[in-house]
PDB file of C-alpha atoms in Angstrom:
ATOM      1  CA  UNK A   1    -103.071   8.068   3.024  1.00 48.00           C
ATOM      2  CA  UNK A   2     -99.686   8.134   4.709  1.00 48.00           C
ATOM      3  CA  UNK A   3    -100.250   9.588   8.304  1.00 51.00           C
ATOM      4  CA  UNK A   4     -96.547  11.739   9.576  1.00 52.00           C
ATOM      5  CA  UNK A   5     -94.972   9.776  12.577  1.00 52.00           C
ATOM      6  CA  UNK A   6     -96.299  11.397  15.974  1.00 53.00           C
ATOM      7  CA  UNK A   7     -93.617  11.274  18.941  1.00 52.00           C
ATOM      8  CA  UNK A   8     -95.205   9.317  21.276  1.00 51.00           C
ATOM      9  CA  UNK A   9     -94.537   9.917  25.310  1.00 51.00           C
ATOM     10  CA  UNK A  10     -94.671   6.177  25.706  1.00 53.00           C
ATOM     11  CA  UNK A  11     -91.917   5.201  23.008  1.00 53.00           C
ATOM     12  CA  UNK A  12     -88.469   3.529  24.364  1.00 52.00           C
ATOM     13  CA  UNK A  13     -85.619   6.081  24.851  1.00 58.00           C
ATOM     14  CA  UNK A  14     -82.391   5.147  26.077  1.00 54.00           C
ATOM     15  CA  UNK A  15     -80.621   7.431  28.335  1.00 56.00           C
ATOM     16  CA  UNK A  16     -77.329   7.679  29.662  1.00 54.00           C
ATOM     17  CA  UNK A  17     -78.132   6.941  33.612  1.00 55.00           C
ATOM     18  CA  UNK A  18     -79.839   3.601  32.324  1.00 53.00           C
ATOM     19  CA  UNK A  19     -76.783   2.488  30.037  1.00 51.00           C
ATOM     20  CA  UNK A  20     -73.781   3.468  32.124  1.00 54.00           C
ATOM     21  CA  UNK A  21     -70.673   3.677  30.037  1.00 54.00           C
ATOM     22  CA  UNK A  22     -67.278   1.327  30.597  1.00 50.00           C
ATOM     23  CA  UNK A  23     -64.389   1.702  32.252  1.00 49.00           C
ATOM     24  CA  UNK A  24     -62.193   3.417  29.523  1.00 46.00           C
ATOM     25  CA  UNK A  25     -64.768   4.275  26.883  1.00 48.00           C
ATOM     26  CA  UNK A  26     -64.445   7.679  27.838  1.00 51.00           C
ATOM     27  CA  UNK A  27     -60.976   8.137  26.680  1.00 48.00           C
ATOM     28  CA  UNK A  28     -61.374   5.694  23.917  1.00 48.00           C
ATOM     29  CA  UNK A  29     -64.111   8.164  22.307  1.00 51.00           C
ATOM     30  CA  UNK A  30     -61.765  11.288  23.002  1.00 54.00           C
ATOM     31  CA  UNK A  31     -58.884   9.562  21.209  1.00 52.00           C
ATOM     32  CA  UNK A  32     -61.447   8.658  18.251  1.00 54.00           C
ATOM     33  CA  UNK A  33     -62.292  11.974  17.986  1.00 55.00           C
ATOM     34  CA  UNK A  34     -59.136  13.493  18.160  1.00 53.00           C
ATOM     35  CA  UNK A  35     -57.806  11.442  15.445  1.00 47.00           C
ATOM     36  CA  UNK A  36     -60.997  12.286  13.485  1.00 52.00           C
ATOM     37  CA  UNK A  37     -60.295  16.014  14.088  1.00 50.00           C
ATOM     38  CA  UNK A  38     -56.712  15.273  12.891  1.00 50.00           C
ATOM     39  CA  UNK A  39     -57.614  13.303   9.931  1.00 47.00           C
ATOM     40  CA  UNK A  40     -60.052  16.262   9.324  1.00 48.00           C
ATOM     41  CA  UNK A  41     -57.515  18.880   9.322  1.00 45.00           C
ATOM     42  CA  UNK A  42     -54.852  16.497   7.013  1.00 46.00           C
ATOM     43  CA  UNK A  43     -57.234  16.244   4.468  1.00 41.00           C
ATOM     44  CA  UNK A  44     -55.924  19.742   2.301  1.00 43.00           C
ATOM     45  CA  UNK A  45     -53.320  17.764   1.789  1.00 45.00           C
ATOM     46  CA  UNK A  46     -53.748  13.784   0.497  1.00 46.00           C
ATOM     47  CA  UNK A  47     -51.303  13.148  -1.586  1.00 46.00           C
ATOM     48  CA  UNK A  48     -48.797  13.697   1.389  1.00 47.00           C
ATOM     49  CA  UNK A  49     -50.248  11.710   3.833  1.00 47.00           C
ATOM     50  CA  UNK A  50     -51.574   9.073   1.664  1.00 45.00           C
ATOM     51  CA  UNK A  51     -47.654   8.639   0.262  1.00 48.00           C
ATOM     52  CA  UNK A  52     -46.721   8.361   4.328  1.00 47.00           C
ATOM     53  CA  UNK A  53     -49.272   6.000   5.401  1.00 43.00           C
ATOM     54  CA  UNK A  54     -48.212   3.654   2.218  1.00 47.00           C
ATOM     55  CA  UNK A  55     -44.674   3.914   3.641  1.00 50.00           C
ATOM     56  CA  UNK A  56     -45.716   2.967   7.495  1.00 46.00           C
ATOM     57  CA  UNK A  57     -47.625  -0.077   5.800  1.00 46.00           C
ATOM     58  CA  UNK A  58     -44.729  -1.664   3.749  1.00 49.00           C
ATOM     59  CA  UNK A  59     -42.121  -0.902   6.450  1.00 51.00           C
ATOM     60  CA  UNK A  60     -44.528  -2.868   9.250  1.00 47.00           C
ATOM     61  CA  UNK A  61     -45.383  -5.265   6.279  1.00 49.00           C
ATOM     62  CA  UNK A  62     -41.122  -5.645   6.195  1.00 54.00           C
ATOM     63  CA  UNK A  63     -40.521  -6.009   9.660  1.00 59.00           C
ATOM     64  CA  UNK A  64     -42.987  -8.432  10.338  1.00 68.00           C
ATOM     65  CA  UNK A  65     -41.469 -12.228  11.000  1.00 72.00           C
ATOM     66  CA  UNK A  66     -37.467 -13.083  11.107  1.00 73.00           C
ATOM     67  CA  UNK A  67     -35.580 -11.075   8.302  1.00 75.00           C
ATOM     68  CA  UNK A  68     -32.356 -12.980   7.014  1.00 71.00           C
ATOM     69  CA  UNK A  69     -30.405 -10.772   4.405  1.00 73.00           C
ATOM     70  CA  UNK A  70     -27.809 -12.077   1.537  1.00 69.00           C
ATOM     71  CA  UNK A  71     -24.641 -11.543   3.916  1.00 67.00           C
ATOM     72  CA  UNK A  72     -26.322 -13.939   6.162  1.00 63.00           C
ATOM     73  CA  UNK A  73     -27.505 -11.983   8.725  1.00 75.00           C
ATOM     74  CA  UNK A  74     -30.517 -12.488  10.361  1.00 74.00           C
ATOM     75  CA  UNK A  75     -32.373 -10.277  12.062  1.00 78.00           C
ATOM     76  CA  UNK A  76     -36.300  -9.301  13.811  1.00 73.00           C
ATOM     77  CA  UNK A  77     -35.721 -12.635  15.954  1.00 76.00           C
ATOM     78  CA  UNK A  78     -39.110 -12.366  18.470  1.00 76.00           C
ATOM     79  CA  UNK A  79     -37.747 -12.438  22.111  1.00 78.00           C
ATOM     80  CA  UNK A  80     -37.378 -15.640  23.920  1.00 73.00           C
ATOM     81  CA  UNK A  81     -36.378 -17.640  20.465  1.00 73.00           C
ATOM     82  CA  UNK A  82     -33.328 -19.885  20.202  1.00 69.00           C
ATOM     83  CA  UNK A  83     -30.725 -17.609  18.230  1.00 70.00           C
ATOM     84  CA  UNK A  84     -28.349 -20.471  17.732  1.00 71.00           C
ATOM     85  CA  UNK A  85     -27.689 -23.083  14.491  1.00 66.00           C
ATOM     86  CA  UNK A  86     -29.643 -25.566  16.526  1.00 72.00           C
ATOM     87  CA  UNK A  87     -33.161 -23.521  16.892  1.00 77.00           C
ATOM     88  CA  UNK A  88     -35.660 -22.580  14.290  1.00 76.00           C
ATOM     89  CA  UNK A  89     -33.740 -19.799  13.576  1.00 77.00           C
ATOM     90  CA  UNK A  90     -31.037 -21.926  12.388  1.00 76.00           C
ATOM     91  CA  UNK A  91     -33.438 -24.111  10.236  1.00 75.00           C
ATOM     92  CA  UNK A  92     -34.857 -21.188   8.520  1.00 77.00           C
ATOM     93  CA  UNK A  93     -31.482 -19.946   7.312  1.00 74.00           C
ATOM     94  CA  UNK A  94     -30.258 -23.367   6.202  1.00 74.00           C
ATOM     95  CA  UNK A  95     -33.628 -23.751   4.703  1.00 75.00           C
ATOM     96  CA  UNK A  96     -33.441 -20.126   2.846  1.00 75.00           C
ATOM     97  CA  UNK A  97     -30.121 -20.991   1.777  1.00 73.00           C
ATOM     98  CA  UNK A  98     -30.815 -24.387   0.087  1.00 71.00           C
ATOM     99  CA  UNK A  99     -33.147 -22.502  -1.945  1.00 73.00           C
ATOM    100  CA  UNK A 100     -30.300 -20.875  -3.648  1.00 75.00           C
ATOM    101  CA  UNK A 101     -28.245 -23.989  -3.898  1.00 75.00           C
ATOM    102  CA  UNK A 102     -29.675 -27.422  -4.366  1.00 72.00           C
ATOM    103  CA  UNK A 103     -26.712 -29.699  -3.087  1.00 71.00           C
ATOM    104  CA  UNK A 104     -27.506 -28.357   0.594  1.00 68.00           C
ATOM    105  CA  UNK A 105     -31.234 -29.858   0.376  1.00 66.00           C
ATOM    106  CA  UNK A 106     -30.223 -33.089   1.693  1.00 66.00           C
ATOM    107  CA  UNK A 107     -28.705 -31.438   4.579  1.00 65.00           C
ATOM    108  CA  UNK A 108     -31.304 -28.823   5.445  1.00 61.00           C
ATOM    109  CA  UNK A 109     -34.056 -30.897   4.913  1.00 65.00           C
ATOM    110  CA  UNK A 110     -32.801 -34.711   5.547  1.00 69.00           C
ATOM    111  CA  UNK A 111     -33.224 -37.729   3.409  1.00 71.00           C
ATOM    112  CA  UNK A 112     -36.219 -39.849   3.142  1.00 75.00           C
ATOM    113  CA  UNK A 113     -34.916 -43.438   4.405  1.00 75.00           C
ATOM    114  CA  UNK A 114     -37.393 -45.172   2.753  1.00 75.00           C
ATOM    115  CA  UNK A 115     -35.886 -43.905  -0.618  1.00 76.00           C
ATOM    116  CA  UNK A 116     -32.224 -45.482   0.406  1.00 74.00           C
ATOM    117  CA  UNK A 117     -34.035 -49.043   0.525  1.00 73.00           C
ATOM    118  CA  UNK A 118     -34.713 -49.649   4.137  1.00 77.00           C
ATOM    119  CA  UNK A 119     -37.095 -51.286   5.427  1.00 79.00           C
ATOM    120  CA  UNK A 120     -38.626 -49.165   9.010  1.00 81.00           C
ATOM    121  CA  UNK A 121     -41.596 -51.647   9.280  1.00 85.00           C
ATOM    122  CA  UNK A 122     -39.166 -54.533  10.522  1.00 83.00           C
ATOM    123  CA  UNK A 123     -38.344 -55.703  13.838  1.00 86.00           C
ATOM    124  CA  UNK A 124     -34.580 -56.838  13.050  1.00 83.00           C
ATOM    125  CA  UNK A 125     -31.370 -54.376  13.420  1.00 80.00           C
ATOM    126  CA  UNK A 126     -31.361 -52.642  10.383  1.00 78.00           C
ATOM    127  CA  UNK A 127     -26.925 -52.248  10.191  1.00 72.00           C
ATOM    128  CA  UNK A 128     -26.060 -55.987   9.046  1.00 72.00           C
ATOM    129  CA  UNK A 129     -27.776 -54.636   5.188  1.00 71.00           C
ATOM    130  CA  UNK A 130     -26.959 -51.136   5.147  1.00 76.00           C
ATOM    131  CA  UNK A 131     -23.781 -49.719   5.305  1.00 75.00           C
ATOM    132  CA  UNK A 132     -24.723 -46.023   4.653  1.00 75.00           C
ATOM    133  CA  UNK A 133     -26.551 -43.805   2.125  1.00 73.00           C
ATOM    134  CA  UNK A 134     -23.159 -43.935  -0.401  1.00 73.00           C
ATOM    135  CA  UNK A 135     -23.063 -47.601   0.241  1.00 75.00           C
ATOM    136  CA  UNK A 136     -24.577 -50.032  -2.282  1.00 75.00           C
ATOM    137  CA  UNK A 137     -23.304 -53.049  -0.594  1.00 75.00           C
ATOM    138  CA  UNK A 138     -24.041 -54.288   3.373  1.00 73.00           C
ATOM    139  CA  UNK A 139     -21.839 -53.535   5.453  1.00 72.00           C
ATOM    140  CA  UNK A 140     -19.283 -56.859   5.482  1.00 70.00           C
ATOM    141  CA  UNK A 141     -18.723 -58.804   9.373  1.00 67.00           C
ATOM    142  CA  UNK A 142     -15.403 -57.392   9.314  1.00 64.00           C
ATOM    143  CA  UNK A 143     -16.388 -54.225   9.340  1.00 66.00           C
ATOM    144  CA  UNK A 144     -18.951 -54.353  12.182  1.00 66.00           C
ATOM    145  CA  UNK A 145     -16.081 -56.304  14.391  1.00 57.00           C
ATOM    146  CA  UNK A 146     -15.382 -54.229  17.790  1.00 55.00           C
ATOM    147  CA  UNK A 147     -19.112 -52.013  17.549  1.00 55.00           C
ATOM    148  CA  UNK A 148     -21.414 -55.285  17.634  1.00 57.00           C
ATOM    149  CA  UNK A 149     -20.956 -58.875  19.338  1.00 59.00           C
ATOM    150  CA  UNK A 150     -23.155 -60.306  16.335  1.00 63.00           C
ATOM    151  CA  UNK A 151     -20.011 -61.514  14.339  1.00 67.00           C
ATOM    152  CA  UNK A 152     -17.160 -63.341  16.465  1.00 72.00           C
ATOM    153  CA  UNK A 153     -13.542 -63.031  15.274  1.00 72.00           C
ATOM    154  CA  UNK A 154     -10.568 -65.085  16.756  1.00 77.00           C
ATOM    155  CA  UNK A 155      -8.459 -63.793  19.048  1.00 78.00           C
ATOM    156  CA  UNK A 156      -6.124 -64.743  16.695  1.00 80.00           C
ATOM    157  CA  UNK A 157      -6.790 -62.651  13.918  1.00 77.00           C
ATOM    158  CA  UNK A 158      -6.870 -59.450  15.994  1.00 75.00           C
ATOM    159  CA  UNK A 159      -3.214 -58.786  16.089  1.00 79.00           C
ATOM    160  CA  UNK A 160      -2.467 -55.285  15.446  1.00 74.00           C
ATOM    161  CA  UNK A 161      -2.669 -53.986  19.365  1.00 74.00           C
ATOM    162  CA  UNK A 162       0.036 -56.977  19.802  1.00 79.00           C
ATOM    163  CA  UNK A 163       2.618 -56.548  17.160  1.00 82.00           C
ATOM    164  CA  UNK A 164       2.081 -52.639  16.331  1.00 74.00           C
ATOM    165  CA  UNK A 165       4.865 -51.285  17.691  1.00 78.00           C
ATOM    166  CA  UNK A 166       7.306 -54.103  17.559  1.00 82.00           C
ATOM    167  CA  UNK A 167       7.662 -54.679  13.789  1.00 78.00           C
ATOM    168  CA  UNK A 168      10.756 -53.104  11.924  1.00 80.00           C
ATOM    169  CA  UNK A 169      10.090 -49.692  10.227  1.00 79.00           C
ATOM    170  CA  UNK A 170      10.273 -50.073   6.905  1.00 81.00           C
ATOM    171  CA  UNK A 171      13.466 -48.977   4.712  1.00 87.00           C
ATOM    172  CA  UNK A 172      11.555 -47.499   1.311  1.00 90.00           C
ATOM    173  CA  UNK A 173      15.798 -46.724   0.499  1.00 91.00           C
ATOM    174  CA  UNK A 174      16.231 -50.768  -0.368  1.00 92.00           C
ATOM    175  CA  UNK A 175      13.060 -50.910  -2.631  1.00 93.00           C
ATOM    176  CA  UNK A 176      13.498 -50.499  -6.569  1.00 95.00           C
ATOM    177  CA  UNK A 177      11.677 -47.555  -7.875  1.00 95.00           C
ATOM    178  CA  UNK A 178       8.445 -49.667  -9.159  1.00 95.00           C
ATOM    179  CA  UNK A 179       7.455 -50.667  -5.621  1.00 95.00           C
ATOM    180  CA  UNK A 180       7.804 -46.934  -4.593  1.00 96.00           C
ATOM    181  CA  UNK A 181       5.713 -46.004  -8.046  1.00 97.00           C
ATOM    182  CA  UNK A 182       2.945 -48.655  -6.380  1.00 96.00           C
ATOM    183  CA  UNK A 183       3.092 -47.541  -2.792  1.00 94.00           C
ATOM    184  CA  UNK A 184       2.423 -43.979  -4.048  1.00 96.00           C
ATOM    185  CA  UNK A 185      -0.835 -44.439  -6.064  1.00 95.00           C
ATOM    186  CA  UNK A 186      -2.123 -47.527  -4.083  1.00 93.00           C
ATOM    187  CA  UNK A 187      -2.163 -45.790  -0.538  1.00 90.00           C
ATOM    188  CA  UNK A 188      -3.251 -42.229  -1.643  1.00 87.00           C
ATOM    189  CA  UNK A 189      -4.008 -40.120   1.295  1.00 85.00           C
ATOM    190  CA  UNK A 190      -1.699 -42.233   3.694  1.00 86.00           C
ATOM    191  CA  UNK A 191       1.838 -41.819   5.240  1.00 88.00           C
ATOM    192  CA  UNK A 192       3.255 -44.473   2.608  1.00 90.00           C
ATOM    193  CA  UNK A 193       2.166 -42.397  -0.514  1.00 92.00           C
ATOM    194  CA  UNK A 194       4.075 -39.421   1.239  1.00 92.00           C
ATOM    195  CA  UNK A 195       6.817 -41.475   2.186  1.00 92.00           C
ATOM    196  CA  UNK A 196       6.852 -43.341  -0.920  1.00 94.00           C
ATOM    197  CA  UNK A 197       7.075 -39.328  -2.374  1.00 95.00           C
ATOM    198  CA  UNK A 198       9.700 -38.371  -0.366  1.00 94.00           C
ATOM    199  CA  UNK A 199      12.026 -41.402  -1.518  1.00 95.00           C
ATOM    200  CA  UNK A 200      11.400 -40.986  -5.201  1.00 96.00           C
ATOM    201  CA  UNK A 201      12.703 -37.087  -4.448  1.00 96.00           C
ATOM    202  CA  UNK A 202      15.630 -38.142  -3.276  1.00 95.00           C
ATOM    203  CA  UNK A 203      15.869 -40.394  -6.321  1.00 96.00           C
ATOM    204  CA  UNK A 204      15.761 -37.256  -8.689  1.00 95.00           C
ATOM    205  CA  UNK A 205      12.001 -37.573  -9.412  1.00 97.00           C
ATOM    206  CA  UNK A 206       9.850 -34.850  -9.374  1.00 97.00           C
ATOM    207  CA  UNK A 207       6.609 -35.021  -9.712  1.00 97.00           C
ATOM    208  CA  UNK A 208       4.909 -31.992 -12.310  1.00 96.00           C
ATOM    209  CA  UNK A 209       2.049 -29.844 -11.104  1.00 94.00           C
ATOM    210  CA  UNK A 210       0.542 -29.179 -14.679  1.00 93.00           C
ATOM    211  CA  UNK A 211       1.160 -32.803 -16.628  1.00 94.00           C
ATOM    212  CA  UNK A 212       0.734 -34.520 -12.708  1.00 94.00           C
ATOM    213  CA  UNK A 213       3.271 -37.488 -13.810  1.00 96.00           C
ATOM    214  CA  UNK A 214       6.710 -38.262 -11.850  1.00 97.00           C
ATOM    215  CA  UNK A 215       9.367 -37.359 -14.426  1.00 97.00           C
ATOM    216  CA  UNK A 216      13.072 -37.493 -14.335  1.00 96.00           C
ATOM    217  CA  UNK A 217      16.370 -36.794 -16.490  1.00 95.00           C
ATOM    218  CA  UNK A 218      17.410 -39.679 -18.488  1.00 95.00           C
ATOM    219  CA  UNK A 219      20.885 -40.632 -17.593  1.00 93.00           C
ATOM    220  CA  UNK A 220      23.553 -40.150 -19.282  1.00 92.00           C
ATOM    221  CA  UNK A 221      22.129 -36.849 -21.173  1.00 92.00           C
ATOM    222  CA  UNK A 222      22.691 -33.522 -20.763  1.00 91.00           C
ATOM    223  CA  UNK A 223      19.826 -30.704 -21.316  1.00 93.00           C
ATOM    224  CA  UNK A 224      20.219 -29.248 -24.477  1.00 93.00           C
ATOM    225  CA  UNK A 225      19.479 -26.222 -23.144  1.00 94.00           C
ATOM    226  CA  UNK A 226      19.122 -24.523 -19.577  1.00 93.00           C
ATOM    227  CA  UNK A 227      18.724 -21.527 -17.854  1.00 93.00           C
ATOM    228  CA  UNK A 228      17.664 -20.260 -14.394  1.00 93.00           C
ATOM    229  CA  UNK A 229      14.371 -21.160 -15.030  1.00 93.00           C
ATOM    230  CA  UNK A 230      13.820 -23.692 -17.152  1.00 95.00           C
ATOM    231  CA  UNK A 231      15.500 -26.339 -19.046  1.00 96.00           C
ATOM    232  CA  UNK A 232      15.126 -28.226 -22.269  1.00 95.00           C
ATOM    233  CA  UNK A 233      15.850 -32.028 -22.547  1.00 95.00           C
ATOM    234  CA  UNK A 234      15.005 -35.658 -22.728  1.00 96.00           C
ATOM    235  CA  UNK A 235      13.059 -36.953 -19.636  1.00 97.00           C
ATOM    236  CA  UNK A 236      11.665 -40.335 -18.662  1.00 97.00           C
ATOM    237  CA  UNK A 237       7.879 -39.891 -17.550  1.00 97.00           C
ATOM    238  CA  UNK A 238       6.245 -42.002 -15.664  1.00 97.00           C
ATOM    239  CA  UNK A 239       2.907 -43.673 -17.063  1.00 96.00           C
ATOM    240  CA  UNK A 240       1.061 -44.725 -14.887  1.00 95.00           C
ATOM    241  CA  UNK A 241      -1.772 -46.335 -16.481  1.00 94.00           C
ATOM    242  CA  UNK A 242       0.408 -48.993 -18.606  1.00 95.00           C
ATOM    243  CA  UNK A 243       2.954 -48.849 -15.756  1.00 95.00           C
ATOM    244  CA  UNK A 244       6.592 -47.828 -17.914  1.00 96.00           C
ATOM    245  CA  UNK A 245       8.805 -44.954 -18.668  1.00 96.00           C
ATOM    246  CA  UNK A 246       8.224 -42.965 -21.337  1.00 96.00           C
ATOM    247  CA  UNK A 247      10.936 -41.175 -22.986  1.00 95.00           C
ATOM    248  CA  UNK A 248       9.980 -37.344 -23.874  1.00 94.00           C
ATOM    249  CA  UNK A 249      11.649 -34.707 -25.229  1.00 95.00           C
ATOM    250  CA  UNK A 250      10.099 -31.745 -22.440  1.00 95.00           C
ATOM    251  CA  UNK A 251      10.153 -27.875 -21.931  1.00 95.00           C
ATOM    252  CA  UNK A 252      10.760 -28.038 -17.997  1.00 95.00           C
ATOM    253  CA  UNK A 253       9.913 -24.778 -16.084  1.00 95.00           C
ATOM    254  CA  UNK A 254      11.684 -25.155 -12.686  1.00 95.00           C
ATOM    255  CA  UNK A 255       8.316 -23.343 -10.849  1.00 94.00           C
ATOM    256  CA  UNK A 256       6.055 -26.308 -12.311  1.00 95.00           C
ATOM    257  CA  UNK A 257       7.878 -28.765  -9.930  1.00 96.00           C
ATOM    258  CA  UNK A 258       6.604 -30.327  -6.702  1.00 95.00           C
ATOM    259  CA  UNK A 259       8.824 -28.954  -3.686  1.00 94.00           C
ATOM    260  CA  UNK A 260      10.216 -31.725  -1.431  1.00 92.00           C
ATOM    261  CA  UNK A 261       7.677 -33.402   0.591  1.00 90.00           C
ATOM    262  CA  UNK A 262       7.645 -32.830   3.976  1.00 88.00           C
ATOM    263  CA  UNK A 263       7.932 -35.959   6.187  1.00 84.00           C
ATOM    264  CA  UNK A 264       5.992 -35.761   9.590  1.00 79.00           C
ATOM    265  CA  UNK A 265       8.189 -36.691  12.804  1.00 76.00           C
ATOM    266  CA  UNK A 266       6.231 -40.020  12.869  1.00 65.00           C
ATOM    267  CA  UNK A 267       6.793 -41.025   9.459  1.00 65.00           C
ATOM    268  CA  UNK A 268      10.834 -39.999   9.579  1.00 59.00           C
ATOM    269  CA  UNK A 269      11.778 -44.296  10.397  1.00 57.00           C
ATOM    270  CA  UNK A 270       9.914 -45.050   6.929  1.00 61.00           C
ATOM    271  CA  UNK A 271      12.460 -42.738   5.304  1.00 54.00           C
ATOM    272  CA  UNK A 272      15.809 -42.574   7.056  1.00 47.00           C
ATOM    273  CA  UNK A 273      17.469 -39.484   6.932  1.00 43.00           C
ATOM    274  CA  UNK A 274      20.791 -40.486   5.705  1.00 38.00           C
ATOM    275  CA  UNK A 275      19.220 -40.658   2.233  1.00 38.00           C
ATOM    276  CA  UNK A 276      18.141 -37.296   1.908  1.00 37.00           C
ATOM    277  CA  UNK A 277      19.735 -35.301  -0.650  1.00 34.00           C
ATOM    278  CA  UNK A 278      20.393 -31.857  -0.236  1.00 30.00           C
TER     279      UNK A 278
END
């Protein structure tokens, strides 16, 4: 037989003089109960507020953390953060963008040097056998000459401070045209080849944008036919690989044609201007 609970006089009660509340807890239960009273009164209409409070928790979910769009731009940097290339905002973006192209993971990310053959558990100088990551030879003694006293050179040999500006500049108008042909493709990218270009101009080459060979008129023949722009004729081109002239019969559009290369003030004694043709 199951006797009903009695209230006892001598059971434990808590009351509110014995359990003081905190500082705050006041206002913290009035806000609670506000916003259940709210919530309470919201509620004839869910499908409203449910639709809003999805919204406020993707757009926080959005914002949340450093945002960098397609344009580039970057934006939600916290306060206090580097904003330059050289902070971790920086990295990020390089980072995000090597994603999207693979040839700039070497640069965002770095190379492994144990992968390029190095060795990082030795004591000696690691630059006498490696010459760089595109480099699959040391670097040679003459190259190291001037940065490192390991390799000693002869006073001697190191002559170009001495005679540099007292040798004779050099008159391309006296050489034949197959030292000119050599000077051009041997020194590509220096002040000879462009030199070297500028002669053969005013030797009535021109050198073809589409066919990229130095052709020229053959002499003694007249274009067969010719108009303001373009002419029809037999040329000598210039092959290169087996080092001859060839002798074509050509369609020559005038707009297909190298202009005349232009000669930097520095270069002008290589190529004397009495020789220029106008």
């Amino acid at each position: 037989m199951v006797k009903q609970p009695t209230n006892d006089s001598n059971e434990f009660q808590i009351h509110s003089e014995d359990f003081p509340a905190l500082p705050g807890s006041q206002t913290q239960e009035n806000n609670q109960e506000n916003v259940n009273k709210s919530a309470s009164g919201r509620c004839l209409e869910p499908s409203k507020d449910s639709n809003h409070f999805t919204n406020d928790k993707s757009n926080s979910s959005q914002k949340r953390g450093i945002q960098t769009s397609k344009d580039g731009r970057v934006t939600n940097i916290p306060p206090g953060m580097v904003t330059d290339q050289f902070g971790m905002v920086g990295l990020l973006t390089f980072i995000r963008a090597a994603e999207s192209d693979p040839k700039l993971v070497s640069l965002a990310l770095g190379s492994d040097l144990t992968t390029l053959g190095l060795n990082l558990n030795t004591t000696d100088n690691l630059y006498p056998s490696f010459a760089g990551p595109w480099s699959e030879h040391p670097c040679r003694p003459q190259d190291i000459v001037g940065f490192v006293p390991d390799f000693h050179v002869p006073s001697e040999y190191l002559v170009n401070q001495n005679i540099r500006d007292k040798l004779a500049p050099v008159k391309l108008n006296r050489y034949g045209e197959d030292l000119l042909f050599y000077l051009f493709y041997m020194f590509s990218g220096d002040v000879l080849q462009l030199a070297a270009a500028a002669e053969l101009y005013n030797r009535d080459w021109r050198f073809h944008k589409d066919e990229r060979v130095w052709i020229t008129r053959v002499p003694g023949m007249n274009p067969t036919e010719k108009c303001q722009s373009f002419e029809r004729g037999m040329y000598y081109f210039f092959d290169a690989d087996n080092w001859r002239k060839v002798a074509k019969e050509f369609h020559l559009d005038y707009d297909r044609l190298e202009e005349r290369p232009i000669v930097p003030p520095a270069v002008s004694s290589i190529t004397p201007s009495s020789t220029v043709i106008s």
